[in-house]
Amino acid sequence: MRLRHPSPATSRRLFALAWLIVATGSVASGWFLFGRPPASVAGRPYIEGVLGQPERVNPLLAAPDSADADLVALLFNGLTRARGDGLPEPDLAESWEVTPDGLRYTFRLRSALFWHDGTALTAADVAFTVAKVQEPGFRGLPTLAAEWNGVTTGVPDERTVVFTLRAPSASFLTAADLPVLPAHLLANVGPADWPDIEFNQRPVGTGPYRLRELTRSRALLEANANFHRGAPALHALELRFFRDEASLAAAIAQHQVDATLLAPGAEGAVARAVATRGDMGTSELDLASYTVLYLNNQRAPLDEARTRVAIAAAIDRGALLADVFGGRGSVGASPLVPGSWAASRSTGTNTSGAPTVDEAFASAGWLRGPGGFRQRDGERLSLTLETNAEATRARLAEAVANQLRSAGVEVDVVAVPGQQFVQQRLQPREFQLAIFGWDTGPDPDPYGAWHTSQITGSGRNIAGYHDPTADALLERARATLDQVERIELYRQFETRFGTEAPSVVLHYPTRAYAHPVGLRGLEGGLQFEAASRFRAVERWQLVSAGTSR
């Protein structure tokens, strides 16, 4: 489980809790077979196995990291898209201009953009999409409505769209990756109708692939020859849907599937099936997320920076990487994930001149007493560490607890069922130590996780960190459009984070993509969601014995 960045100015993906307690709605109508098969198909499609089944293939409705979201990534485009380091780059837009006050953005569309049905895409489609997100009663993803709240739209001509903001937003270009919808097909859809429209099973987009067939068991896609970044090299893709890992693993073992995105940790039946396939390899993809040991800054003795610093010093993150994660991923340090444009290139867990563990605890007044336990003023340093009841997370909690015990801290470990853990422990800040995860999104803004304003209400400053210096840095960084200035402000925030130790970033995870050994063109960089693996899908090729398909 991971927390997802809630800020309207950053990633639109919802807090992971939502996907624990909200069930996906049912499909309103049947599934369709439509379109003609390609006139010539040289070989079979590239077949990827996907856990889950499509419900609503609509960018306004698709749940994060779902089968729907995978299809949306292949079928739709926004004005911008995130590079592997999170910086926005042109997609449907060929360029943009921003006024000096940071309030007006003028996007110029590429020429000759077409929907999959052959209709021309214009700026009116962009304005239509934003208007639908802003419409009262909108029933799509709530974070989309929040991102576009207060933004006004103008369409001077067919290739130009102008947005005016209420206040400068450093992450607005990231929000502009909102996939555009076809106004000519959806103009009459009311806000209450979106979940049940036929379009959700017969989507028409602008992406590298167009949908040819959609059933509960598979989606067959053919290359879009008119794709604006170039026609895909793979003539056809098939996403084959599976209800559970056992059925997906069986399909892999029987050579019915070419590829799949492995679950984090890569230890289950699917990973074992992949390991039996000599024609499959894996690529480790860096996730834009981190696993964190939250220290409750609102509760004594963790309300003291010196005690928090001592606890951080007692944790050997390199050992955790090796012993718990099998060397997969990298050692945690700061809330700015390595690979992000904003992360310090010098980020690390070892600082020259840092105090030893004993020195750090002594500085906080915690000295070893009887039995080797730390105590101060006759009171033993005794803490409870909680996490969600998931195998890897439970192992991590025990490993962290053992490291703290070696340093003289008395630690009890409690594993709590996921929904209960979030609702009864994390959200109300009813814990001392807690291990959980955080997804940053393409824009790395740490405001939602660490700013004082996010402690109360629905805020996600789980640690209850409150520091005026850090607050000022985060406020300035999310308002400036100067990237160099943002980098410097975040560097200062990283330094402050290390000094105050509001929590301990333990690990930066990866996720393995299993694919044919002959796959070429898979792009690395940070994965902001599961569908990020398709970032450069138009450049994928399968090479075997000097041929490609």
Coordinates of C-alpha atoms in Angstrom, one line a residue:
M1 CA 0.0 0.0 0.0
R2 CA 1.1 3.5 -0.7
L3 CA -0.2 7.0 -0.1
R4 CA -0.7 8.9 -3.3
H5 CA 0.0 12.6 -3.6
P6 CA -3.3 14.5 -3.0
S7 CA -2.3 18.0 -4.1
P8 CA -4.5 19.3 -6.9
A9 CA -1.4 20.7 -8.5
T10 CA 0.4 17.4 -8.8
S11 CA -0.5 13.8 -9.7
R12 CA -4.2 13.2 -10.1
R13 CA -4.0 9.7 -8.7
L14 CA -6.1 9.2 -5.6
F15 CA -5.0 8.3 -2.1
A16 CA -4.4 4.6 -2.1
L17 CA -7.1 4.2 0.6
A18 CA -9.8 5.0 -1.9
W19 CA -9.0 1.8 -3.8
L20 CA -9.2 -0.2 -0.6
I21 CA -12.7 0.9 0.4
V22 CA -14.4 1.9 -2.8
A23 CA -15.6 -0.8 -5.1
T24 CA -15.3 -0.4 -8.9
G25 CA -18.8 0.2 -10.4
S26 CA -20.4 -2.3 -12.7
V27 CA -20.3 -2.0 -16.5
A28 CA -23.6 -0.6 -17.8
S29 CA -23.8 -2.4 -21.1
G30 CA -22.2 -5.3 -23.1
W31 CA -18.8 -5.5 -24.7
F32 CA -18.3 -4.9 -28.4
L33 CA -16.4 -6.2 -31.4
F34 CA -16.0 -3.5 -33.9
G35 CA -13.8 -2.3 -36.8
R36 CA -12.2 -4.3 -39.5
P37 CA -9.1 -6.5 -39.0
P38 CA -5.9 -5.2 -40.6
A39 CA -5.7 -5.9 -44.3
S40 CA -2.4 -7.7 -43.7
V41 CA -1.1 -9.0 -40.3
A42 CA 2.5 -10.2 -40.5
G43 CA 2.6 -12.5 -37.4
R44 CA 0.5 -12.4 -34.3
P45 CA 0.2 -9.4 -31.9
Y46 CA 2.4 -8.7 -29.0
I47 CA 0.4 -10.2 -26.1
E48 CA 0.7 -8.8 -22.6
G49 CA -1.0 -10.3 -19.6
V50 CA -2.8 -7.9 -17.3
L51 CA -4.3 -8.5 -13.9
G52 CA -7.9 -7.2 -13.7
Q53 CA -10.5 -6.5 -16.3
P54 CA -11.6 -3.3 -18.0
E55 CA -14.7 -1.5 -16.7
R56 CA -14.7 2.0 -18.1
V57 CA -12.0 2.8 -20.7
N58 CA -12.4 6.6 -20.2
P59 CA -9.6 8.9 -19.0
L60 CA -12.0 10.8 -16.7
L61 CA -13.1 7.6 -15.0
A62 CA -10.2 5.1 -15.1
A63 CA -8.9 4.1 -11.7
P64 CA -5.1 4.4 -11.3
D65 CA -3.1 1.3 -12.0
S66 CA -6.0 -0.5 -13.5
A67 CA -6.7 -2.3 -16.8
D68 CA -8.7 0.8 -17.8
A69 CA -5.7 3.0 -17.1
D70 CA -3.4 0.8 -19.3
L71 CA -5.8 1.1 -22.2
V72 CA -6.2 4.9 -21.7
A73 CA -2.4 5.2 -21.9
L74 CA -2.4 3.4 -25.3
L75 CA -5.5 5.2 -26.7
F76 CA -5.4 8.8 -25.5
N77 CA -3.1 11.9 -25.3
G78 CA -2.9 15.2 -23.4
L79 CA -1.5 18.5 -24.4
T80 CA 1.7 17.5 -22.5
R81 CA 3.2 14.3 -21.1
A82 CA 5.7 13.5 -18.5
R83 CA 9.3 12.6 -19.4
G84 CA 11.0 9.9 -17.4
D85 CA 12.4 12.5 -15.0
G86 CA 8.9 14.1 -14.6
L87 CA 9.5 17.2 -16.7
P88 CA 6.6 18.0 -19.0
E89 CA 7.2 17.8 -22.8
P90 CA 4.9 18.5 -25.8
D91 CA 2.4 15.8 -26.8
L92 CA -0.7 17.1 -28.6
A93 CA 0.7 20.6 -28.2
E94 CA 3.7 21.4 -30.2
S95 CA 4.6 24.4 -28.0
W96 CA 3.3 26.7 -25.3
E97 CA 4.0 30.2 -23.9
V98 CA 3.5 31.5 -20.3
T99 CA 3.0 35.1 -19.3
P100 CA 5.6 36.5 -16.9
D101 CA 3.1 36.5 -14.1
G102 CA 2.6 32.8 -14.5
L103 CA -1.2 33.1 -14.9
R104 CA -1.8 32.6 -18.6
Y105 CA -0.7 29.6 -20.7
T106 CA -1.1 29.6 -24.5
F107 CA -0.8 26.1 -26.1
R108 CA -0.4 25.7 -29.8
L109 CA -1.6 22.3 -31.1
R110 CA 0.3 20.2 -33.7
S111 CA -1.0 20.4 -37.2
A112 CA -2.9 17.4 -38.7
L113 CA -4.1 15.8 -35.5
F114 CA -6.9 13.2 -36.0
W115 CA -9.1 11.1 -33.8
H116 CA -9.1 7.4 -34.5
D117 CA -12.3 7.7 -36.5
G118 CA -10.7 10.2 -38.9
T119 CA -12.2 13.4 -37.5
A120 CA -9.8 16.3 -37.0
L121 CA -8.9 17.2 -33.4
T122 CA -9.1 20.9 -32.6
A123 CA -8.7 23.3 -29.7
A124 CA -12.4 23.0 -29.2
D125 CA -11.9 19.4 -28.1
V126 CA -9.4 20.5 -25.5
A127 CA -11.8 23.2 -24.2
F128 CA -14.7 20.6 -24.2
T129 CA -12.7 18.2 -22.1
V130 CA -11.7 20.8 -19.4
A131 CA -15.3 22.0 -19.3
K132 CA -16.6 18.5 -18.6
V133 CA -14.1 18.1 -15.8
Q134 CA -15.3 21.4 -14.3
E135 CA -19.0 20.7 -14.8
P136 CA -21.1 20.7 -11.6
G137 CA -21.9 17.2 -10.6
F138 CA -18.9 15.7 -12.4
R139 CA -18.7 12.0 -11.5
G140 CA -15.2 11.3 -12.6
L141 CA -11.9 11.3 -10.6
P142 CA -12.3 14.0 -7.9
T143 CA -8.6 15.0 -8.2
L144 CA -9.2 16.0 -11.9
A145 CA -11.9 18.5 -10.8
A146 CA -9.5 19.8 -8.2
E147 CA -6.7 20.3 -10.6
W148 CA -8.8 22.3 -13.0
N149 CA -10.8 24.3 -10.4
G150 CA -10.8 28.0 -11.2
V151 CA -9.0 27.7 -14.6
T152 CA -10.7 29.6 -17.4
T153 CA -10.4 28.5 -21.1
G154 CA -10.3 30.4 -24.3
V155 CA -10.1 29.1 -27.9
P156 CA -8.8 31.9 -30.3
D157 CA -8.6 29.5 -33.2
E158 CA -8.7 25.8 -34.1
R159 CA -5.1 25.2 -33.1
T160 CA -4.8 27.5 -30.0
V161 CA -6.1 27.1 -26.5
V162 CA -5.5 29.6 -23.7
F163 CA -5.8 28.8 -20.0
T164 CA -5.9 31.5 -17.3
L165 CA -5.1 30.5 -13.7
R166 CA -6.1 32.2 -10.4
A167 CA -2.6 31.9 -9.1
P168 CA 0.8 30.7 -10.4
S169 CA 1.2 27.0 -10.3
A170 CA 4.6 25.3 -10.9
S171 CA 2.9 22.1 -11.8
F172 CA 0.2 23.3 -14.2
L173 CA 2.1 21.9 -17.2
T174 CA 2.0 18.5 -15.6
A175 CA -1.8 18.9 -15.1
A176 CA -2.0 19.6 -18.8
D177 CA -1.4 16.0 -19.5
L178 CA -5.2 15.6 -19.1
P179 CA -6.2 13.2 -21.9
V180 CA -8.4 15.0 -24.5
L181 CA -11.8 13.6 -25.4
P182 CA -13.7 13.9 -28.7
A183 CA -16.4 16.6 -28.4
H184 CA -18.1 15.3 -31.6
L185 CA -18.9 12.0 -29.8
L186 CA -19.6 13.2 -26.3
A187 CA -21.1 16.7 -26.5
N188 CA -24.5 15.6 -25.2
V189 CA -23.2 13.6 -22.2
G190 CA -24.5 15.0 -18.9
P191 CA -22.5 14.9 -15.7
A192 CA -24.5 12.0 -14.3
D193 CA -24.2 9.9 -17.4
W194 CA -20.5 9.4 -17.7
P195 CA -20.2 6.1 -15.9
D196 CA -22.7 4.4 -18.1
I197 CA -22.0 5.7 -21.7
E198 CA -21.3 3.4 -24.5
F199 CA -18.1 5.3 -25.2
N200 CA -16.5 3.7 -22.1
Q201 CA -16.5 0.4 -24.0
R202 CA -15.9 1.9 -27.5
P203 CA -13.3 4.6 -26.8
V204 CA -12.0 6.8 -29.6
G205 CA -8.8 8.6 -28.9
T206 CA -5.6 9.9 -30.6
G207 CA -3.0 7.5 -29.2
P208 CA -0.5 5.2 -30.8
Y209 CA -3.0 2.4 -30.9
R210 CA -6.7 2.3 -31.8
L211 CA -9.1 -0.2 -30.3
R212 CA -10.3 -2.9 -32.6
E213 CA -11.9 -5.4 -30.2
L214 CA -12.8 -5.3 -26.5
T215 CA -14.2 -8.2 -24.5
R216 CA -13.9 -9.2 -20.8
S217 CA -10.9 -11.4 -21.7
R218 CA -8.9 -9.2 -24.1
A219 CA -8.4 -5.9 -25.9
L220 CA -7.0 -6.1 -29.4
L221 CA -5.3 -2.9 -30.6
E222 CA -3.9 -2.0 -34.0
A223 CA -1.2 0.6 -34.7
N224 CA -2.4 4.1 -35.5
A225 CA -0.6 5.0 -38.8
N226 CA -1.5 8.7 -38.2
F227 CA 0.0 8.9 -34.7
H228 CA 1.6 12.3 -34.3
R229 CA 4.8 10.9 -32.8
G230 CA 5.2 8.3 -35.6
A231 CA 3.4 5.1 -36.4
P232 CA 4.2 2.3 -33.9
A233 CA 6.7 -0.4 -35.1
L234 CA 4.6 -3.2 -33.5
H235 CA 1.6 -3.6 -35.8
A236 CA -0.8 -4.9 -33.1
L237 CA -1.0 -5.3 -29.3
E238 CA -3.2 -7.5 -27.3
L239 CA -3.9 -7.0 -23.6
R240 CA -5.2 -10.3 -22.2
F241 CA -7.0 -9.9 -18.9
F242 CA -6.7 -12.3 -15.9
R243 CA -8.7 -12.4 -12.7
D244 CA -5.9 -13.6 -10.5
E245 CA -2.2 -14.4 -10.4
A246 CA -2.7 -18.1 -10.7
S247 CA -4.4 -17.9 -14.1
L248 CA -1.9 -15.3 -15.4
A249 CA 1.0 -17.5 -14.2
A250 CA -0.5 -20.5 -16.0
A251 CA -0.9 -18.5 -19.2
I252 CA 2.8 -17.5 -19.0
A253 CA 3.9 -21.1 -18.3
Q254 CA 1.9 -22.2 -21.4
H255 CA 3.5 -19.6 -23.6
Q256 CA 0.2 -17.8 -24.2
V257 CA 1.5 -14.5 -23.0
D258 CA 4.6 -12.6 -24.1
A259 CA 4.9 -10.0 -21.3
T260 CA 3.5 -8.8 -18.0
L261 CA 4.2 -6.2 -15.3
L262 CA 5.2 -8.1 -12.2
A263 CA 3.8 -7.2 -8.8
P264 CA 6.2 -5.2 -6.6
G265 CA 8.6 -7.6 -4.9
A266 CA 8.4 -10.1 -7.8
E267 CA 8.1 -13.2 -5.5
G268 CA 4.8 -14.7 -6.4
A269 CA 3.5 -17.4 -8.9
V270 CA 3.8 -15.0 -11.9
A271 CA 7.5 -14.3 -11.2
R272 CA 8.1 -18.0 -10.9
A273 CA 6.4 -18.7 -14.2
V274 CA 8.5 -16.0 -15.9
A275 CA 11.6 -17.6 -14.5
T276 CA 10.9 -20.8 -16.4
R277 CA 10.7 -19.0 -19.7
G278 CA 14.0 -18.9 -21.5
D279 CA 12.5 -16.5 -24.1
M280 CA 11.5 -13.9 -21.5
G281 CA 13.7 -11.4 -19.6
T282 CA 12.9 -8.7 -17.1
S283 CA 13.6 -5.0 -16.9
E284 CA 13.6 -3.3 -13.5
L285 CA 11.7 0.0 -13.7
D286 CA 12.2 2.7 -11.1
L287 CA 9.0 3.8 -9.4
A288 CA 8.3 7.4 -8.4
S289 CA 7.6 6.4 -4.9
Y290 CA 9.2 5.6 -1.6
T291 CA 8.7 3.5 1.5
V292 CA 8.8 5.6 4.7
L293 CA 9.1 5.1 8.4
Y294 CA 6.7 7.7 9.7
L295 CA 7.7 9.2 13.1
N296 CA 4.8 10.8 14.8
N297 CA 6.1 14.4 15.4
Q298 CA 3.0 15.2 17.4
R299 CA 3.7 12.6 20.2
A300 CA 6.5 12.6 22.8
P301 CA 9.3 11.7 22.6
L302 CA 9.2 11.9 18.8
D303 CA 8.2 15.6 19.0
E304 CA 11.9 16.2 19.7
A305 CA 14.2 16.5 16.6
R306 CA 17.2 15.1 18.5
T307 CA 15.3 11.9 19.4
R308 CA 14.1 11.6 15.7
V309 CA 17.7 12.1 14.5
A310 CA 18.9 9.3 16.8
I311 CA 16.3 6.9 15.5
A312 CA 17.2 7.7 11.9
A313 CA 20.9 7.2 12.7
A314 CA 20.1 3.7 14.1
I315 CA 18.5 2.5 10.8
D316 CA 20.9 0.8 8.3
R317 CA 19.0 1.3 5.1
G318 CA 21.6 -0.5 3.1
A319 CA 21.0 -3.7 5.2
L320 CA 17.3 -3.3 4.7
L321 CA 17.8 -3.1 0.9
A322 CA 19.8 -6.3 0.9
D323 CA 17.9 -8.4 3.5
V324 CA 14.3 -7.4 3.0
F325 CA 14.2 -6.3 -0.7
G326 CA 16.8 -8.7 -2.1
G327 CA 18.8 -5.8 -3.5
R328 CA 15.9 -4.6 -5.6
G329 CA 15.4 -0.8 -5.7
S330 CA 17.8 1.6 -3.9
V331 CA 18.5 3.0 -0.5
G332 CA 16.1 5.6 0.7
A333 CA 17.2 9.1 1.7
S334 CA 14.8 12.0 0.9
P335 CA 11.2 12.5 -0.2
L336 CA 12.6 13.6 -3.6
V337 CA 13.0 10.3 -5.6
P338 CA 16.3 9.7 -7.5
G339 CA 15.7 10.1 -11.2
S340 CA 13.4 13.1 -10.7
W341 CA 14.5 16.3 -12.2
A342 CA 14.2 17.9 -8.7
A343 CA 16.2 15.3 -6.7
S344 CA 19.6 16.3 -5.4
R345 CA 22.3 14.4 -7.2
S346 CA 24.2 14.2 -3.9
T347 CA 21.3 12.7 -2.0
G348 CA 22.5 9.9 0.3
T349 CA 22.1 8.4 3.7
N350 CA 25.7 8.9 4.9
T351 CA 26.9 12.4 5.7
S352 CA 30.5 13.1 6.5
G353 CA 30.9 14.1 10.1
A354 CA 27.5 12.6 11.2
P355 CA 27.3 11.5 14.8
T356 CA 27.5 7.8 15.6
V357 CA 24.3 6.1 16.9
D358 CA 25.5 6.3 20.5
E359 CA 26.4 9.9 20.1
A360 CA 23.0 10.7 18.6
F361 CA 21.1 9.1 21.4
A362 CA 23.4 10.6 24.0
S363 CA 22.8 14.1 22.5
A364 CA 19.0 13.5 23.0
G365 CA 19.6 12.3 26.6
W366 CA 18.9 8.7 25.9
L367 CA 21.6 6.6 27.6
R368 CA 21.9 2.8 28.0
G369 CA 20.6 1.5 31.3
P370 CA 19.9 -2.0 32.7
G371 CA 19.6 -4.6 30.0
G372 CA 21.1 -2.2 27.5
F373 CA 17.8 -0.3 26.9
R374 CA 17.9 3.5 26.4
Q375 CA 16.4 5.5 29.1
R376 CA 16.1 9.1 30.1
D377 CA 15.0 10.5 33.5
G378 CA 14.2 6.9 34.5
E379 CA 11.9 6.3 31.6
R380 CA 12.7 3.6 29.0
L381 CA 12.6 4.5 25.3
S382 CA 9.8 2.2 24.3
L383 CA 7.9 2.5 21.0
T384 CA 5.3 0.6 19.0
L385 CA 5.9 0.2 15.2
E386 CA 2.8 -0.5 13.1
T387 CA 2.3 -1.3 9.5
N388 CA -0.2 -2.9 7.2
A389 CA -0.5 -6.7 7.2
E390 CA 1.3 -7.5 4.0
A391 CA 4.2 -10.0 3.9
T392 CA 7.0 -7.7 2.7
R393 CA 5.9 -4.8 4.8
A394 CA 5.7 -7.1 7.9
R395 CA 9.3 -8.3 7.2
L396 CA 10.5 -4.8 6.8
A397 CA 8.9 -3.7 10.1
E398 CA 10.6 -6.6 11.9
A399 CA 13.9 -5.7 10.3
V400 CA 13.6 -2.0 11.3
A401 CA 12.5 -3.0 14.8
N402 CA 15.6 -5.3 15.2
Q403 CA 17.9 -2.5 14.2
L404 CA 16.3 -0.2 16.7
R405 CA 16.5 -2.9 19.4
S406 CA 20.2 -3.3 18.7
A407 CA 20.5 0.4 19.4
G408 CA 18.8 0.0 22.7
V409 CA 15.2 1.0 21.8
E410 CA 12.4 -1.3 23.0
V411 CA 10.1 -1.9 20.0
D412 CA 6.9 -3.8 19.6
V413 CA 5.7 -4.6 16.1
V414 CA 2.0 -4.7 15.2
A415 CA 0.6 -5.6 11.7
V416 CA -2.8 -4.2 11.1
P417 CA -5.2 -5.0 8.2
G418 CA -4.8 -2.5 5.5
Q419 CA -8.1 -0.6 5.6
Q420 CA -8.1 -0.5 9.4
F421 CA -4.5 0.6 9.4
V422 CA -5.2 3.6 7.2
Q423 CA -8.5 4.6 8.8
Q424 CA -7.8 4.0 12.4
R425 CA -4.1 4.5 12.7
L426 CA -2.6 6.7 9.9
Q427 CA -5.4 9.2 9.2
P428 CA -6.0 10.1 12.9
R429 CA -2.3 9.9 13.6
E430 CA -2.8 7.3 16.3
F431 CA 0.6 5.8 16.2
Q432 CA 4.2 6.3 17.2
L433 CA 6.1 4.6 14.4
A434 CA 4.5 3.5 11.2
I435 CA 5.7 2.1 7.8
F436 CA 3.8 2.9 4.7
G437 CA 4.5 4.2 1.2
W438 CA 4.1 7.4 -0.9
D439 CA 3.7 7.9 -4.6
T440 CA 5.1 11.3 -5.8
G441 CA 3.5 11.7 -9.2
P442 CA 5.3 13.4 -12.1
D443 CA 5.6 16.7 -10.4
P444 CA 7.7 16.0 -7.3
D445 CA 6.2 18.7 -5.0
P446 CA 6.4 17.3 -1.4
Y447 CA 4.0 19.9 -0.1
G448 CA 1.1 17.4 0.4
A449 CA 3.2 15.1 2.5
W450 CA 5.3 17.5 4.6
H451 CA 3.7 21.0 4.8
T452 CA 2.1 22.0 8.1
S453 CA -1.2 22.8 6.5
Q454 CA -1.6 19.2 5.6
I455 CA -1.7 17.9 9.2
T456 CA -5.3 18.4 9.8
G457 CA -8.5 17.4 8.0
S458 CA -8.0 15.4 4.9
G459 CA -4.3 16.4 4.7
R460 CA -1.7 13.7 4.2
N461 CA 1.1 15.0 6.4
I462 CA 0.9 11.7 8.3
A463 CA 4.0 12.4 10.4
G464 CA 2.5 15.7 11.7
Y465 CA 5.7 17.5 10.7
H466 CA 5.5 21.2 11.4
D467 CA 8.5 23.4 10.6
P468 CA 8.3 27.0 9.5
T469 CA 11.5 26.8 7.5
A470 CA 10.5 23.7 5.6
D471 CA 7.0 25.2 5.0
A472 CA 8.5 28.4 3.5
L473 CA 10.7 26.4 1.1
L474 CA 7.8 24.2 -0.1
E475 CA 5.5 27.3 -0.6
R476 CA 8.1 29.1 -2.7
A477 CA 8.9 26.0 -4.7
R478 CA 5.4 25.3 -5.8
A479 CA 4.8 28.9 -6.8
T480 CA 7.9 29.7 -8.9
L481 CA 8.1 28.7 -12.6
D482 CA 11.9 28.9 -12.6
Q483 CA 13.1 25.3 -12.6
V484 CA 16.6 26.3 -11.4
E485 CA 15.1 28.1 -8.4
R486 CA 12.8 25.1 -7.7
I487 CA 15.8 22.7 -7.7
E488 CA 17.7 25.0 -5.2
L489 CA 14.6 25.3 -2.9
Y490 CA 14.2 21.5 -2.9
R491 CA 17.9 21.0 -2.2
Q492 CA 17.4 23.2 0.8
F493 CA 14.3 21.2 1.8
E494 CA 16.3 18.0 1.5
T495 CA 18.9 19.4 3.8
R496 CA 16.3 20.5 6.3
F497 CA 14.6 17.1 6.1
G498 CA 17.9 15.5 7.0
T499 CA 18.5 17.8 9.9
E500 CA 15.0 17.6 11.4
A501 CA 14.4 13.9 10.6
P502 CA 10.6 14.2 10.6
S503 CA 10.6 10.6 9.3
V504 CA 13.0 8.1 7.6
V505 CA 12.8 7.3 3.9
L506 CA 13.8 3.7 3.9
H507 CA 13.6 2.5 0.3
Y508 CA 13.0 3.5 -3.3
P509 CA 11.2 0.5 -5.0
T510 CA 11.4 -0.9 -8.5
R511 CA 8.9 -3.0 -10.4
A512 CA 9.9 -5.6 -13.0
Y513 CA 8.5 -5.7 -16.5
A514 CA 8.8 -9.2 -18.0
H515 CA 9.0 -9.2 -21.7
P516 CA 10.5 -11.1 -24.7
V517 CA 14.2 -11.1 -24.7
G518 CA 14.1 -9.5 -28.2
L519 CA 12.1 -6.4 -27.1
R520 CA 13.8 -3.2 -28.1
G521 CA 12.8 0.4 -27.3
L522 CA 11.5 0.0 -23.8
E523 CA 12.1 3.3 -22.2
G524 CA 13.4 3.6 -18.6
G525 CA 13.0 6.6 -16.4
L526 CA 10.6 6.9 -13.4
Q527 CA 7.3 5.0 -13.6
F528 CA 4.6 7.4 -12.3
E529 CA 1.9 4.7 -12.7
A530 CA 1.7 1.2 -14.0
A531 CA 0.9 2.5 -17.5
S532 CA 4.1 4.5 -17.6
R533 CA 5.7 1.4 -19.1
F534 CA 4.0 2.4 -22.4
R535 CA 5.7 5.8 -22.4
A536 CA 7.5 5.1 -25.7
V537 CA 5.5 2.1 -26.9
E538 CA 5.5 3.4 -30.5
R539 CA 9.2 2.7 -30.6
W540 CA 9.0 -0.9 -29.3
Q541 CA 10.3 -3.6 -31.7
L542 CA 10.6 -7.3 -31.4
V543 CA 13.9 -8.5 -32.8
S544 CA 14.5 -12.2 -33.5
A545 CA 17.0 -13.7 -35.9
G546 CA 17.5 -10.4 -37.6
T547 CA 13.8 -9.7 -38.0
S548 CA 11.3 -7.5 -36.2
R549 CA 7.5 -7.4 -35.9

